[in-house]
Every structure is written in structure tokens, then in C-alpha cells.
Coordinates of C-alpha atoms in Angstrom, one line a residue:
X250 CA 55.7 25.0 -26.1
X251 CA 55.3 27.2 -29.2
X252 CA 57.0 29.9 -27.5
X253 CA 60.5 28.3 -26.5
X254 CA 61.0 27.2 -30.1
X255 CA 60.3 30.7 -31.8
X256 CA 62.8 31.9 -29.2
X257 CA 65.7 29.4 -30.3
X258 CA 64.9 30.0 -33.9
X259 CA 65.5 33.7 -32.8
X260 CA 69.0 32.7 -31.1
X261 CA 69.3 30.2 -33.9
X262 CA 69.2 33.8 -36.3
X263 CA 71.1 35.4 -34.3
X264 CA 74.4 33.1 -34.3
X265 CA 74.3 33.6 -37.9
X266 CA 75.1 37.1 -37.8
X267 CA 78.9 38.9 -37.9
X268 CA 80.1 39.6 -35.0
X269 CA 80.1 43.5 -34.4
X270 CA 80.7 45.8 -31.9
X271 CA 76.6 46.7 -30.6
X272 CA 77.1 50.8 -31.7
X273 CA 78.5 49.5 -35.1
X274 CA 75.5 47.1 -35.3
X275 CA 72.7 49.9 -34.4
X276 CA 74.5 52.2 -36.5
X277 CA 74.3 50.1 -39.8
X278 CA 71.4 50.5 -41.8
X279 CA 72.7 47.0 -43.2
X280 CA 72.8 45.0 -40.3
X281 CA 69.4 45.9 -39.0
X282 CA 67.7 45.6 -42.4
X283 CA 69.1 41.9 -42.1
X284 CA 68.0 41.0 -38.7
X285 CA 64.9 42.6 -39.9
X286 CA 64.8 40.3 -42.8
X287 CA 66.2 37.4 -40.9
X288 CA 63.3 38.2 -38.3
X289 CA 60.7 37.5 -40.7
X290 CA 62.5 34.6 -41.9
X291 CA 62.1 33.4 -38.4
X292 CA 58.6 34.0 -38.4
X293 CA 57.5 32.5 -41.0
X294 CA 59.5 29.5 -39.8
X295 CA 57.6 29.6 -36.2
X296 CA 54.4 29.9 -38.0
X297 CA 55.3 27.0 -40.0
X298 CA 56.4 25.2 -37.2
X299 CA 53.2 26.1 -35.4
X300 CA 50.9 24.8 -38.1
X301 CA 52.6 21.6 -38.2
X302 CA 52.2 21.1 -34.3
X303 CA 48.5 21.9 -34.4
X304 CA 48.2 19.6 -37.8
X305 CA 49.7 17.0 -35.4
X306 CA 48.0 17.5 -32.5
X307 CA 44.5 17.5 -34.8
X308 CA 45.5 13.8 -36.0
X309 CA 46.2 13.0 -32.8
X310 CA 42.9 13.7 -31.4
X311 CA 41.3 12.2 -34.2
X312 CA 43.1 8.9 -34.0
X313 CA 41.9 9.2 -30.3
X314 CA 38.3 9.8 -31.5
X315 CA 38.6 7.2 -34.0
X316 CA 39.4 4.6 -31.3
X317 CA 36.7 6.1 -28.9
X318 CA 34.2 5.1 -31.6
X319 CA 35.8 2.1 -32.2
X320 CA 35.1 0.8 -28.2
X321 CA 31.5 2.2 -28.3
X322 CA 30.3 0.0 -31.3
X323 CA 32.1 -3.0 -29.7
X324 CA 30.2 -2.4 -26.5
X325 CA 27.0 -1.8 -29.2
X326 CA 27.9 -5.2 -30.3
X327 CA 28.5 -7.0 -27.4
X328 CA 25.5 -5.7 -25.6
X329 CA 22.8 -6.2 -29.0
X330 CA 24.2 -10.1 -28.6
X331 CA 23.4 -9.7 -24.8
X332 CA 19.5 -9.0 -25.7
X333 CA 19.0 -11.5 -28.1
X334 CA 20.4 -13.8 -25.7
X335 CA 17.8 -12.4 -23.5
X336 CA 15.1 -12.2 -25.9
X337 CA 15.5 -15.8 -26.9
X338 CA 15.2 -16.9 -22.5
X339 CA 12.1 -14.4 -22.6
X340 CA 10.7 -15.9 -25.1
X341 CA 11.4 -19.6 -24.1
X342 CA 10.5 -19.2 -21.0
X343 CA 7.2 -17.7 -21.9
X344 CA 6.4 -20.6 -23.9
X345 CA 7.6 -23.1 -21.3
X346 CA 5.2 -21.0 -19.2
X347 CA 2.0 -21.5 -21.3
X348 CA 2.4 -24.9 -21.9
X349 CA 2.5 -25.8 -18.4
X350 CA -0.3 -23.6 -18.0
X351 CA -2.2 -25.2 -21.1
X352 CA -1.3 -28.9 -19.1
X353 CA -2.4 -27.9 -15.7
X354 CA -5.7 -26.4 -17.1
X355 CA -6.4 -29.1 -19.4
X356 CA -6.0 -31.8 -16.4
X357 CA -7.6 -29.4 -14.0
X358 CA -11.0 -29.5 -16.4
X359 CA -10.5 -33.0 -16.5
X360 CA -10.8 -33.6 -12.8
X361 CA -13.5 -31.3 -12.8
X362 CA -15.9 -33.0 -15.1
X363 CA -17.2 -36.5 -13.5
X364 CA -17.9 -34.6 -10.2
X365 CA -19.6 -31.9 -12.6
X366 CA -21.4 -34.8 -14.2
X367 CA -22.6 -36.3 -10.9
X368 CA -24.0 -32.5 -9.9
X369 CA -21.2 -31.4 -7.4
X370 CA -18.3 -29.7 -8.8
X371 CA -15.6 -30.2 -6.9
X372 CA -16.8 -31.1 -3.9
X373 CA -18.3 -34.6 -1.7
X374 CA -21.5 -33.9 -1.6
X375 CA -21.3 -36.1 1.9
X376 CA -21.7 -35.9 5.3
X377 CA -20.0 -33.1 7.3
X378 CA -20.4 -30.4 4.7
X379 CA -23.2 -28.0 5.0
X380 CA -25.0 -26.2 2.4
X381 CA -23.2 -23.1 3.7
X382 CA -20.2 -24.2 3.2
X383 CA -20.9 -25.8 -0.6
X384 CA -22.4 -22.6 -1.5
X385 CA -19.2 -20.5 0.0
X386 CA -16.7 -22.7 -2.1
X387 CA -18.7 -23.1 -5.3
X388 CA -18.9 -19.5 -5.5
X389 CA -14.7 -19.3 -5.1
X390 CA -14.7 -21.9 -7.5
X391 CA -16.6 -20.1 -9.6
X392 CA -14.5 -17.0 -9.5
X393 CA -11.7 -19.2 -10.5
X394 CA -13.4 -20.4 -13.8
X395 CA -14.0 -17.0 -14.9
X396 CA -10.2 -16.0 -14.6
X397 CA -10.9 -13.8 -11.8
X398 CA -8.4 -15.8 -9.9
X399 CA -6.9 -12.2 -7.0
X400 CA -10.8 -13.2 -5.9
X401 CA -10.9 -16.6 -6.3
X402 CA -8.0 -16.5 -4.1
X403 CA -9.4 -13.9 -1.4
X404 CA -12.4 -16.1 -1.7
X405 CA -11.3 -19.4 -0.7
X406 CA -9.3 -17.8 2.0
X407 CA -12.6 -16.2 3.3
X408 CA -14.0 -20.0 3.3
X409 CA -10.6 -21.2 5.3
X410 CA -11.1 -19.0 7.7
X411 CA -14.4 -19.4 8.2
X412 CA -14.7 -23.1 7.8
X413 CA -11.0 -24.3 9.2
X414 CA -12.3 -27.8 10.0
X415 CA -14.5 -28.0 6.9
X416 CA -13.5 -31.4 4.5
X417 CA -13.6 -29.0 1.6
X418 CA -10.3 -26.9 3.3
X419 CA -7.9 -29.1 1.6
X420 CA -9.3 -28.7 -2.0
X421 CA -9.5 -24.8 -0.8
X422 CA -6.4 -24.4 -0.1
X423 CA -5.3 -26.2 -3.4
X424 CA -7.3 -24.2 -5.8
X425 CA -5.5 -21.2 -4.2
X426 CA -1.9 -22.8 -5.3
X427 CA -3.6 -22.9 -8.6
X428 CA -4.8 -19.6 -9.0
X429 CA -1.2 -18.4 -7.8
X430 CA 0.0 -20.5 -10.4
X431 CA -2.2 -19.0 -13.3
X432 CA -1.0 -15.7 -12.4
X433 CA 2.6 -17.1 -12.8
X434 CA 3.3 -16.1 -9.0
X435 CA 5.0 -19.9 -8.8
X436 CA 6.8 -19.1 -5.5
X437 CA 3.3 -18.5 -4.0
X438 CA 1.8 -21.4 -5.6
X439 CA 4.2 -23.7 -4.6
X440 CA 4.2 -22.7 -1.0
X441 CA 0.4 -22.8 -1.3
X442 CA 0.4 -26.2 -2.5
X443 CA 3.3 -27.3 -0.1
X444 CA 0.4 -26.1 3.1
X445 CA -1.9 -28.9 1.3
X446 CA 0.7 -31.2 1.5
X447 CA 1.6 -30.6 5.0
X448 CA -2.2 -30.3 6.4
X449 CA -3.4 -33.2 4.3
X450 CA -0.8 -35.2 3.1
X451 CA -3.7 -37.9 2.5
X452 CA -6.2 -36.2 0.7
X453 CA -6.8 -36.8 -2.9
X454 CA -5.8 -33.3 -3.5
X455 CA -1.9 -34.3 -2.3
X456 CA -0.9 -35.9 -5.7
X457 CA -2.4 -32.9 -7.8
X458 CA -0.8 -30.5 -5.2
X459 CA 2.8 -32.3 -5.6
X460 CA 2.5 -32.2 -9.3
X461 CA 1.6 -28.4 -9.2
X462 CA 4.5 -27.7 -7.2
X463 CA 6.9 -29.8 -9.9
X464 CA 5.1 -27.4 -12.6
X465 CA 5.8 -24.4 -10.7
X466 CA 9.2 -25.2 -10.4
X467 CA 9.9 -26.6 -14.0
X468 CA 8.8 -22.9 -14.9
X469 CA 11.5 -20.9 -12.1
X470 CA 14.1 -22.8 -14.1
X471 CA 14.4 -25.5 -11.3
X472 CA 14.8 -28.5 -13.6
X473 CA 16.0 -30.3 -11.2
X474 CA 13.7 -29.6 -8.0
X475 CA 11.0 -30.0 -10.7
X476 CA 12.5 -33.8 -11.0
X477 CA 12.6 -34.8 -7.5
X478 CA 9.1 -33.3 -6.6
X479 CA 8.1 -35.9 -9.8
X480 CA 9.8 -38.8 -8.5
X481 CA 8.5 -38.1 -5.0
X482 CA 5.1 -37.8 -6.3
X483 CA 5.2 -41.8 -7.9
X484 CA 6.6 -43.0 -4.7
X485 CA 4.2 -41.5 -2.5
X486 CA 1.0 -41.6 -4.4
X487 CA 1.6 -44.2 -7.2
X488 CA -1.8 -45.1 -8.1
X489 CA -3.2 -41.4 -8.1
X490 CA -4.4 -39.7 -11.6
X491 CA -1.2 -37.3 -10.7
X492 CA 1.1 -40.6 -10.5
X493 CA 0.6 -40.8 -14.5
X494 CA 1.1 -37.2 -15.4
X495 CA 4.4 -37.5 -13.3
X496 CA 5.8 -40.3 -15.4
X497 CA 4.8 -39.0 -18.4
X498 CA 6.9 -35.9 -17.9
X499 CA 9.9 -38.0 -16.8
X500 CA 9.6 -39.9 -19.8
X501 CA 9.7 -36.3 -22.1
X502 CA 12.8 -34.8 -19.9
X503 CA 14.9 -37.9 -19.9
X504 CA 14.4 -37.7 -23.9
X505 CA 15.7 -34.0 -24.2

């Protein structure tokens, strides 16, 4: 580009001078000092020219750097609101989390206690259950209390399998939704506690499981699911312990 201007600068310069024959022009020490001088002239003026071009094309790319950074801190921006956004669901969800937790633990203990009190934790100390099996359960049971719940689990599976028939399977199979549901694997726990309700849909277990399952999905974000399970649970099982936790929670979420 530079090139073709110095060139018509130089024809630009060379209109200006006198017409003359080309041995008269070569021959006079006047005429070539001025194309000499007028050739500097032009030069100077291409340099000139030159220097403006690049001062332009230096602003040029800086206005295009300058927007470049512009865009960048927007998308800084945009995506700093993004994690607090995210930040603020973590941290909700976490809480929602442990105090569903903090409920189901605190009404677990509950439950726990009379039978405790009366010398059989969690179990009918009646007819059809061996000593075998009481022993097998009460040591998954036990592995749940300690907050080793990947054993508790493995071991109340081991008693399942072992004792299919036994009238302890049903509370089995719930205190594995539980433990799921204490490692805040809710899809596991639910589908745990949905096989209780399926197996024994009239065990006293059945209420508890159906009010697990509404926990586990108030805490995927399934406020809705969470509802119906509720409202499920006080139709089917209206006089059960669970019955009054249910409507105690659909009291709170129709007031938010």
C-alpha cells in the first residue's frame, strides 16, 4: 500500500517539472539538481505519509484491544454473578439437606427409644424370629448408629439374603433407605424405601418409609413429588406416628 503512494508522489513531482527535451534534461546540472531536490522532497513526504498510516493502524489495533478487554470483563461479570448464583443453591441446598437430615435422625431416635426401653431395639422380640436372626440385625443396626452406614447397608443386605422370609426383612430393608439417605444418595434411598413399600405395604415400617421417600425428594429439588408422597402418606396411613410428621410439613410449605 505504502509503495503505490510514494510512486504517485514521484509522478505527482514529476508533472511539476518543465517540459524538456530528455538530452537537454540529462545534460543540465539544473534540472537534475531539482529532481534531486524534488526527490527528497518526496521522500520525506512518503516517510511522512508512512508514519501517519502506521500511527493509524496502531490506534486502530488499540481501539480493537480496547474492546477485546472490554467483552472479557463483561463475560468476568456475567460469569462471577453466575457463581454466586450457584454458591447461594449450594449453600441452600446444603442446609435444606441437614435439616432433613437433623428431622429424620431426630424422629428415627425417637422410634428407637420405647423398643430400646423394653430391651429389643428395633425389633419384635416375638415368635418367628430366632436369636440368629436378632443377633444378625442388631449388629447392622449397630453399624448404623455408629455412622458406618456403606456397612450397615452391606450388612442388612447380608441378613435379607439370608433371612428373605424373616419378619425383621421389612425394617431391614428400611434402615437400608435410611442409611442411603444419610449418605445423601436420595435416589437410592428412595428406591430403597419404595421396595418396603411394595413388599410390605402393611408393616409399620410403610408410613416411616413413605415419609423418607417425601424427605428424599424435598432434598432433589422435587417440591412437588415431595407433596404428593406427603399427602399419600395421611391417606394411606392416617393414624401412623409418620401421619403427623406429614401434616406438619404441609402446614410449613403451604406457609412459604
Amino acid at each position: 500500500m505504502r509503495r503505490p503512494i510514494t510512486a504517485l508522489l514521484l509522478a505527482a513531482a514529476a508533472s511539476f517539472l518543465p517540459a524538456l527535451p530528455a538530452h537537454a534534461l540529462f545534460d543540465d546540472d539544473v534540472a537534475r539538481a531539482r529532481i534531486e531536490e524534488l526527490r527528497k522532497k518526496v521522500d520525506a513526504l512518503a516517510k511522512q505519509v508512512d508514519e501517519r498510516m502506521a500511527r493509524v493502524e496502531d490506534r486502530r489495533a488499540l481501539v480493537d484491544l480496547a474492546a477485546q478487554i472490554e467483552a472479557l470483563r463483561a463475560d468476568v461479570a456475567r460469569m462471577r454473578g453466575q457463581l454466586e448464583v450457584l454458591q447461594n443453591q449450594a449453600e441452600t441446598a446444603e442446609k435444606r439437606g441437614k435439616d432433613l437430615y437433623v428431622d429424620v435422625d431426630t424422629r428415627l431416635r425417637k422410634l428407637e427409644q420405647p423398643k430400646e426401653s423394653a430391651g429389643a431395639p428395633d425389633k419384635p422380640a416375638a415368635e418367628g424370629v430366632s436369636a440368629a436372626e436378632t443377633k444378625a440385625y442388631e449388629a447392622a443396626l449397630n453399624q448404623f448408629k455408629l455412622g458406618n452406614y456403606p456397612l450397615a447397608i452391606s450388612a442388612f443386605q447380608g441378613f435379607m439374603v439370608t433371612y428373605p422370609s424373616s419378619r425383621l426383612a421389612p425394617s431391614a430393608q428400611y434402615w437400608i433407605g435410611n442409611a442411603h439417605f444419610a449418605q445423601r444418595d436420595y435416589k437410592q434411598a428412595m428406591a430403597a424405601q419404595q421396595r418396603v413399600l411394595a413388599a410390605w405395604p402393611e408393616d409399620a415400617k410403610a408410613p416411616d418409609a413413605m415419609l423418607n421417600i417425601a424427605s428424599a425428594q424435598d432434598a432433589l429439588g422435587d417440591r412437588r413429588g415431595a407433596q404428593k408422597t406427603l399427602e399419600g402418606l395421611l391417606a394411606k396411613y392416617p393414624q401412623s406416628p409418620a401421619a403427623a410428621s406429614a401434616k406438619q410439613r404441609l402446614t410449613q410449605g403451604a406457609k412459604k
